[in-house]
Tab-separated table of C-alpha atoms in Angstrom:
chain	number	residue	atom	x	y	z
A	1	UNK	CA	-13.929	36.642	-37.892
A	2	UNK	CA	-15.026	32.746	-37.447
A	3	UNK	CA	-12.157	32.502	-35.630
A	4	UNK	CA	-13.044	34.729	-32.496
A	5	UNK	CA	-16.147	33.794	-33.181
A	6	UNK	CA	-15.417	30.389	-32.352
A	7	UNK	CA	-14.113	30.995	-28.545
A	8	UNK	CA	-17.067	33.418	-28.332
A	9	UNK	CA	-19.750	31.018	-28.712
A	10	UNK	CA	-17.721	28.048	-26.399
A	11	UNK	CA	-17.623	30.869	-23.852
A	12	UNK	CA	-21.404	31.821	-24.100
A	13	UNK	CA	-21.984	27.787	-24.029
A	14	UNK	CA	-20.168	27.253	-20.990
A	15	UNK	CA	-22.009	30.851	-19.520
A	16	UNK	CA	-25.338	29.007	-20.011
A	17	UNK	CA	-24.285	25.914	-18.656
A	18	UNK	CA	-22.979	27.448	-15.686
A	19	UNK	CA	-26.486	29.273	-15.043
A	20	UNK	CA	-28.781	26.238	-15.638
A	21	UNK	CA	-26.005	24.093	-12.982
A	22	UNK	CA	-26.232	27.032	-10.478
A	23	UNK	CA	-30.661	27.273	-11.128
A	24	UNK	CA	-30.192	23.069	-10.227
A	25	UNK	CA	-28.261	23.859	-7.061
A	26	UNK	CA	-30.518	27.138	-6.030
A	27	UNK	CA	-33.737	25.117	-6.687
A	28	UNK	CA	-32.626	21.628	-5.091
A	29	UNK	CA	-31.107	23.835	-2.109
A	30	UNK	CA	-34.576	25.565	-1.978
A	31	UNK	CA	-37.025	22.676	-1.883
A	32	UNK	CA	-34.964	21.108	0.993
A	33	UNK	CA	-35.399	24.337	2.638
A	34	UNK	CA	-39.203	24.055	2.146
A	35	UNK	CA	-39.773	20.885	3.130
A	36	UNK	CA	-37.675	21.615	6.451
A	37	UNK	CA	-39.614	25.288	7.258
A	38	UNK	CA	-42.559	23.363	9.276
A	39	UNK	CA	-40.315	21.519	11.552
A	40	UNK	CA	-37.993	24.660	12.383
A	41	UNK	CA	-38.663	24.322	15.738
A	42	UNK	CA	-38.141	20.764	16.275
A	43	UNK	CA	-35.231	20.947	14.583
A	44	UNK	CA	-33.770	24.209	17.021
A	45	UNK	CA	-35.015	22.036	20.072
A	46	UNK	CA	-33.038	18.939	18.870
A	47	UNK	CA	-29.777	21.050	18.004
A	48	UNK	CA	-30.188	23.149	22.034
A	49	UNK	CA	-30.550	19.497	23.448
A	50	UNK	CA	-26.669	19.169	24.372
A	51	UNK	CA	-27.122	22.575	26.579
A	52	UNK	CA	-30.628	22.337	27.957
A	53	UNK	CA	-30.033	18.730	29.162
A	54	UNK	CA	-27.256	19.967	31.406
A	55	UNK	CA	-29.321	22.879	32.895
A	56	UNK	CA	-31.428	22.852	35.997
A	57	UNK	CA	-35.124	21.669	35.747
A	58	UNK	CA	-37.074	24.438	34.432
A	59	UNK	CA	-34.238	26.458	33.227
A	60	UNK	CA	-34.180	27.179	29.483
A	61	UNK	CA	-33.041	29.763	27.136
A	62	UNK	CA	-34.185	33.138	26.128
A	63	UNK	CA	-33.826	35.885	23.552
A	64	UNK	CA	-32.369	39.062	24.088
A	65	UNK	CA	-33.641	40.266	20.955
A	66	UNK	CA	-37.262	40.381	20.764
A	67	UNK	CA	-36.874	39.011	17.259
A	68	UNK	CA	-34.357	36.334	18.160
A	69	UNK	CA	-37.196	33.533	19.385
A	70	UNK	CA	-38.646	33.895	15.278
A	71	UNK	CA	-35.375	33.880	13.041
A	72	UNK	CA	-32.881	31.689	15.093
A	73	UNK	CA	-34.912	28.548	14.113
A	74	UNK	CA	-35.283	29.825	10.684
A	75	UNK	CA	-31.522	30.436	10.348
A	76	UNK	CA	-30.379	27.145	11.973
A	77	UNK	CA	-33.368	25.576	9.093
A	78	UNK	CA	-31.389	26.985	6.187
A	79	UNK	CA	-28.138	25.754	7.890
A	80	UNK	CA	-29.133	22.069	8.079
A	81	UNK	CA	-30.819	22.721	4.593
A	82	UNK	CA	-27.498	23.630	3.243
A	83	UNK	CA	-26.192	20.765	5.300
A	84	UNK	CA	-28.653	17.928	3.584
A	85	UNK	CA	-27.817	19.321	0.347
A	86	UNK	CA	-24.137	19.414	-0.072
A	87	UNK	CA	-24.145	16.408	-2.305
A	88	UNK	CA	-26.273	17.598	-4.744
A	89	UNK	CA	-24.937	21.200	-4.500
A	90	UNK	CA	-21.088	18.863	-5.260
A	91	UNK	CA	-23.002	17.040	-7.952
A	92	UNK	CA	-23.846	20.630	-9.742
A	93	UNK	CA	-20.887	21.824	-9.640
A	94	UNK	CA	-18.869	18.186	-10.634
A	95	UNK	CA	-21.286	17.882	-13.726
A	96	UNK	CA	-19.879	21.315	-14.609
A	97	UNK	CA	-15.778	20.755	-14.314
A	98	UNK	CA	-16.301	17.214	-15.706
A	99	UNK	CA	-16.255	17.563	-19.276
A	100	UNK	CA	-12.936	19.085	-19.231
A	101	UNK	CA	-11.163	16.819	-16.542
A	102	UNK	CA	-8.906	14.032	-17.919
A	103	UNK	CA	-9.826	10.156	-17.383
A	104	UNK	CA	-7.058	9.993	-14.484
A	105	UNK	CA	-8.454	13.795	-12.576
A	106	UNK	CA	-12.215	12.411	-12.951
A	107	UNK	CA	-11.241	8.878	-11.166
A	108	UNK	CA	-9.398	10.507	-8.419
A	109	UNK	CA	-11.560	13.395	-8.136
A	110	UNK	CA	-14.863	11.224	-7.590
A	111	UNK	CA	-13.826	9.512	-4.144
A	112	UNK	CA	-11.966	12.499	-2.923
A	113	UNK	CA	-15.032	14.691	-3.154
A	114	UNK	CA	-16.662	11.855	-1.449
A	115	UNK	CA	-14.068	11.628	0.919
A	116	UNK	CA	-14.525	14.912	1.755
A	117	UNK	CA	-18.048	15.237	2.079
A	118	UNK	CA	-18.116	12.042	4.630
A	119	UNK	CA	-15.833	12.853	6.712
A	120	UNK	CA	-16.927	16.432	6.650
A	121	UNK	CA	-20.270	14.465	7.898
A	122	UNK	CA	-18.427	12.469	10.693
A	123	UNK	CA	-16.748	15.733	12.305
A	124	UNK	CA	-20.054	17.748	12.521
A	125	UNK	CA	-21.365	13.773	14.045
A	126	UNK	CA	-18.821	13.536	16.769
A	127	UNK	CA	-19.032	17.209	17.487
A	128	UNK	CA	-22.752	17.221	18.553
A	129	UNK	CA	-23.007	13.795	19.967
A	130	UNK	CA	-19.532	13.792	22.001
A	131	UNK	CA	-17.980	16.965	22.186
A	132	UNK	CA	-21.140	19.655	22.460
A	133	UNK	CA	-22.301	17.570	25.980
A	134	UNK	CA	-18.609	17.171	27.123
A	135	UNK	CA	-18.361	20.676	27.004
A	136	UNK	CA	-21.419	21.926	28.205
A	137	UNK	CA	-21.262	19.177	31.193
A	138	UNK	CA	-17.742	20.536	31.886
A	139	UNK	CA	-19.037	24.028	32.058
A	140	UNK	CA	-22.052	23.695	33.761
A	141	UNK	CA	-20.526	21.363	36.333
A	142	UNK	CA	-17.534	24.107	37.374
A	143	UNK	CA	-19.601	27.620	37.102
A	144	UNK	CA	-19.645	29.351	40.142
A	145	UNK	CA	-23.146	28.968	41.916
A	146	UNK	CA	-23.969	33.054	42.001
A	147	UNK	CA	-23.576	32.555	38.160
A	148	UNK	CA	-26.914	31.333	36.764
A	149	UNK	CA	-26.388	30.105	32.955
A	150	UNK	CA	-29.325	31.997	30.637
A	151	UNK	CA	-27.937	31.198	27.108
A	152	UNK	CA	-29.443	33.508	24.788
A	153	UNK	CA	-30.836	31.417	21.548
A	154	UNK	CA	-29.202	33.132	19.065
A	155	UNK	CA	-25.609	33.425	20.753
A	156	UNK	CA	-26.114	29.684	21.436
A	157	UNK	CA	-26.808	28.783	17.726
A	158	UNK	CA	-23.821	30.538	16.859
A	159	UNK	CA	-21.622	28.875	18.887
A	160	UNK	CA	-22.356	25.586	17.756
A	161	UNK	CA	-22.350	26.468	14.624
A	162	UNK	CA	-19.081	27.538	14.696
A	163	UNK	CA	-17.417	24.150	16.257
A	164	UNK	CA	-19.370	22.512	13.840
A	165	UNK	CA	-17.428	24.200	10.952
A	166	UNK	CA	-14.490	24.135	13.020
A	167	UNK	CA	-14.947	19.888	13.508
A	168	UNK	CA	-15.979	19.479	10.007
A	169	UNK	CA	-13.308	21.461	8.554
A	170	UNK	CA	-10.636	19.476	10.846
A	171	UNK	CA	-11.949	16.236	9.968
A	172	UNK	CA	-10.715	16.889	6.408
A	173	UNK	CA	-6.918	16.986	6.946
A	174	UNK	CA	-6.875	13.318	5.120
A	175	UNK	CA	-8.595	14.487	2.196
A	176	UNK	CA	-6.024	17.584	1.988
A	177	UNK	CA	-2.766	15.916	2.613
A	178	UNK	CA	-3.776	13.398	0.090
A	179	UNK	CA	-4.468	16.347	-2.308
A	180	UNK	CA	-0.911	17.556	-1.429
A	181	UNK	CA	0.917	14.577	-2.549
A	182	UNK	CA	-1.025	13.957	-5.870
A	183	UNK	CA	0.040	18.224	-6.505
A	184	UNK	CA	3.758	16.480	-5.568
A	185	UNK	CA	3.832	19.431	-3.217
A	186	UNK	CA	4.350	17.126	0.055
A	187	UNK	CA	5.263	12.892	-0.056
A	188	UNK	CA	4.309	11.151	2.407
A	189	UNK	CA	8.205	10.877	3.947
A	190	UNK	CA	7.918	14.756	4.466
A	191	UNK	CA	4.662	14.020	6.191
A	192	UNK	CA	6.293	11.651	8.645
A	193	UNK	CA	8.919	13.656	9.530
A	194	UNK	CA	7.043	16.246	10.610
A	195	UNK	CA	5.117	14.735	12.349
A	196	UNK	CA	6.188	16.067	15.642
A	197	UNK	CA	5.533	19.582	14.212
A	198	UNK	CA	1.839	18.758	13.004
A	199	UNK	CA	0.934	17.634	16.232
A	200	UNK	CA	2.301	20.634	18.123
A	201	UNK	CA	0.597	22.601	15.109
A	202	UNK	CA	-2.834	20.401	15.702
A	203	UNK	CA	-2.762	21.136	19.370
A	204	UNK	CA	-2.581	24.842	19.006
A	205	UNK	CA	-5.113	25.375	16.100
A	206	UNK	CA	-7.549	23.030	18.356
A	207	UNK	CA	-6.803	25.322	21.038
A	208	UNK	CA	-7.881	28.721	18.234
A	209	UNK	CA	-10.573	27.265	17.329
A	210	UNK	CA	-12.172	25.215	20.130
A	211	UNK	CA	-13.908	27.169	23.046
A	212	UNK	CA	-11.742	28.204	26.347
A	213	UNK	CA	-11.722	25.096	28.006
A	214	UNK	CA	-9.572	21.718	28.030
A	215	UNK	CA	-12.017	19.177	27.135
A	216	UNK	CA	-12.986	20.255	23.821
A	217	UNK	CA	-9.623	21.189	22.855
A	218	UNK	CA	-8.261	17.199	23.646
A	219	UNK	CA	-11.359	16.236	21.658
A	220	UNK	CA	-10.350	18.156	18.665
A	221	UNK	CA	-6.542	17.559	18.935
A	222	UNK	CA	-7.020	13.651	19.531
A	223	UNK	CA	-8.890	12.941	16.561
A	224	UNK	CA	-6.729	14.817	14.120
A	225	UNK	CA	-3.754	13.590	15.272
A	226	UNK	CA	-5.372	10.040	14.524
A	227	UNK	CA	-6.398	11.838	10.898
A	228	UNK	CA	-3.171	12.889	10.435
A	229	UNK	CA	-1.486	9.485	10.826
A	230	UNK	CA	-4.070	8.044	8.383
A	231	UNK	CA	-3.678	10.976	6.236
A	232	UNK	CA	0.073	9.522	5.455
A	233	UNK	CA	-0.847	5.568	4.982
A	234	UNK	CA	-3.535	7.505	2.350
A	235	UNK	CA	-0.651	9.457	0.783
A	236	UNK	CA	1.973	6.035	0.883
A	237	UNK	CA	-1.052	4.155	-0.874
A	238	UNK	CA	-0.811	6.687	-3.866
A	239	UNK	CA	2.493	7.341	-4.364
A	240	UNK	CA	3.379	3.482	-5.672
A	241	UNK	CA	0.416	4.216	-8.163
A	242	UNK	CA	2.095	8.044	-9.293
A	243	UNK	CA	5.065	6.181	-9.805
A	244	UNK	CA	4.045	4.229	-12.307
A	245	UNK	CA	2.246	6.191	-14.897
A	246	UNK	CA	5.094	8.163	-14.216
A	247	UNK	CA	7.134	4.925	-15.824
A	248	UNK	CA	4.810	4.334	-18.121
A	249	UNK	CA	5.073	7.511	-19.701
């Protein structure tokens, strides 16, 4: 009986621990989320800025549903609330998996999650300072002149939204080949050969998930293919390293 009661009670522990870690995250997620609800519209103006600065004097955007003008800002507010508090959300759930992570998993694990969340930073970065007024320059500047642009506010918000996942989620092909050769499941010789496939493979994913339209495709594709290549000097840097614990054990 003490012995399944034993497993019982490290279960129930690790239950409780896991609900006061996800109350942290909910409540640090939430008071960002407050103190960002008074400057929901600022922060909707600053995020259409890309579009509306390529549009004629005057011109602006609208709502098609009657309700869109009230809960686009909101949702775009919990978006960059969820945004500002990725690193604590991380922390959360690190203080969680930590206890039961070897020396060795908790020093690599540390700068990769780091890693991660930077350059997860940088993509959404380059996205709305380069590639969102590329693209909206590009289209603006070659539309027909019968076809006025009227961008409704919540179509709009989803749209960059969505290359800001798909930027941010690109920017983290480092962090995931590097992950690959600690697993042993890729080294970084297998990287370089294929590296002819990768970029063919790059090129058509930034053409999925990019809109229709050269410019932001190249803008994707370009910097991954530059991720990719330091993606392998990252994996060659840990593989001397893997080689000798491996010796050493």
């Amino acid at each position: 009986m003490s012995g399944n009661e034993a497993p019982e009670s490290g279960l129930i522990e690790h239950l409780i621990e896991l609900r006061a870690r996800l109350m942290r995250a909910l409540i640090g997620l939430g008071v960002v989320l407050l103190g960002l609800m008074p400057f929901s519209r600022q922060i909707y103006n600053w995020l259409a800025h890309p579009l509306i600065s390529q549009l004629p004097n005057g011109q602006s955007m609208i709502a098609i549903n009657p309700a869109g003008a009230f809960f686009a800002p909101l949702k775009l507010t919990f978006f960059v609330a969820l945004f500002i508090a990725v690193p604590w959300l991380l922390y959360q759930l690190w203080a969680f998996v930590a206890p039961g992570l070897y020396a060795r998993e908790k020093r690599l694990a540390v700068p990769l999650l780091a890693t991660s969340v930077l350059l997860f930073y940088i993509g959404c970065a380059f996205a709305y300072f380069l590639v969102l007024p590329a693209v909206f320059h590009f289209l603006t500047t070659f539309r027909p002149d019968v076809i006025a642009i009227t961008p409704d506010a919540n179509a709009y918000l989803d749209f960059v939204l969505a290359i800001f996942f798909a930027f941010g989620s690109s920017f983290e092909l480092p962090v995931a080949m590097v992950i690959l050769t600690l697993l042993g499941w890729v080294s970084p010789q297998q990287f370089k050969e294929g590296r002819g496939y990768a970029i063919v493979g790059i090129f058509v994913l930034a053409a999925v998930l990019t809109p229709p339209d050269v410019v932001s495709q190249l803008m994707l594709a370009i910097p991954m293919v530059l991720l990719y290549e330091l993606g392998i000097h990252a994996s060659r840097w840990l593989v001397p390293a893997k080689s000798d614990e491996k010796q050493v054990g």
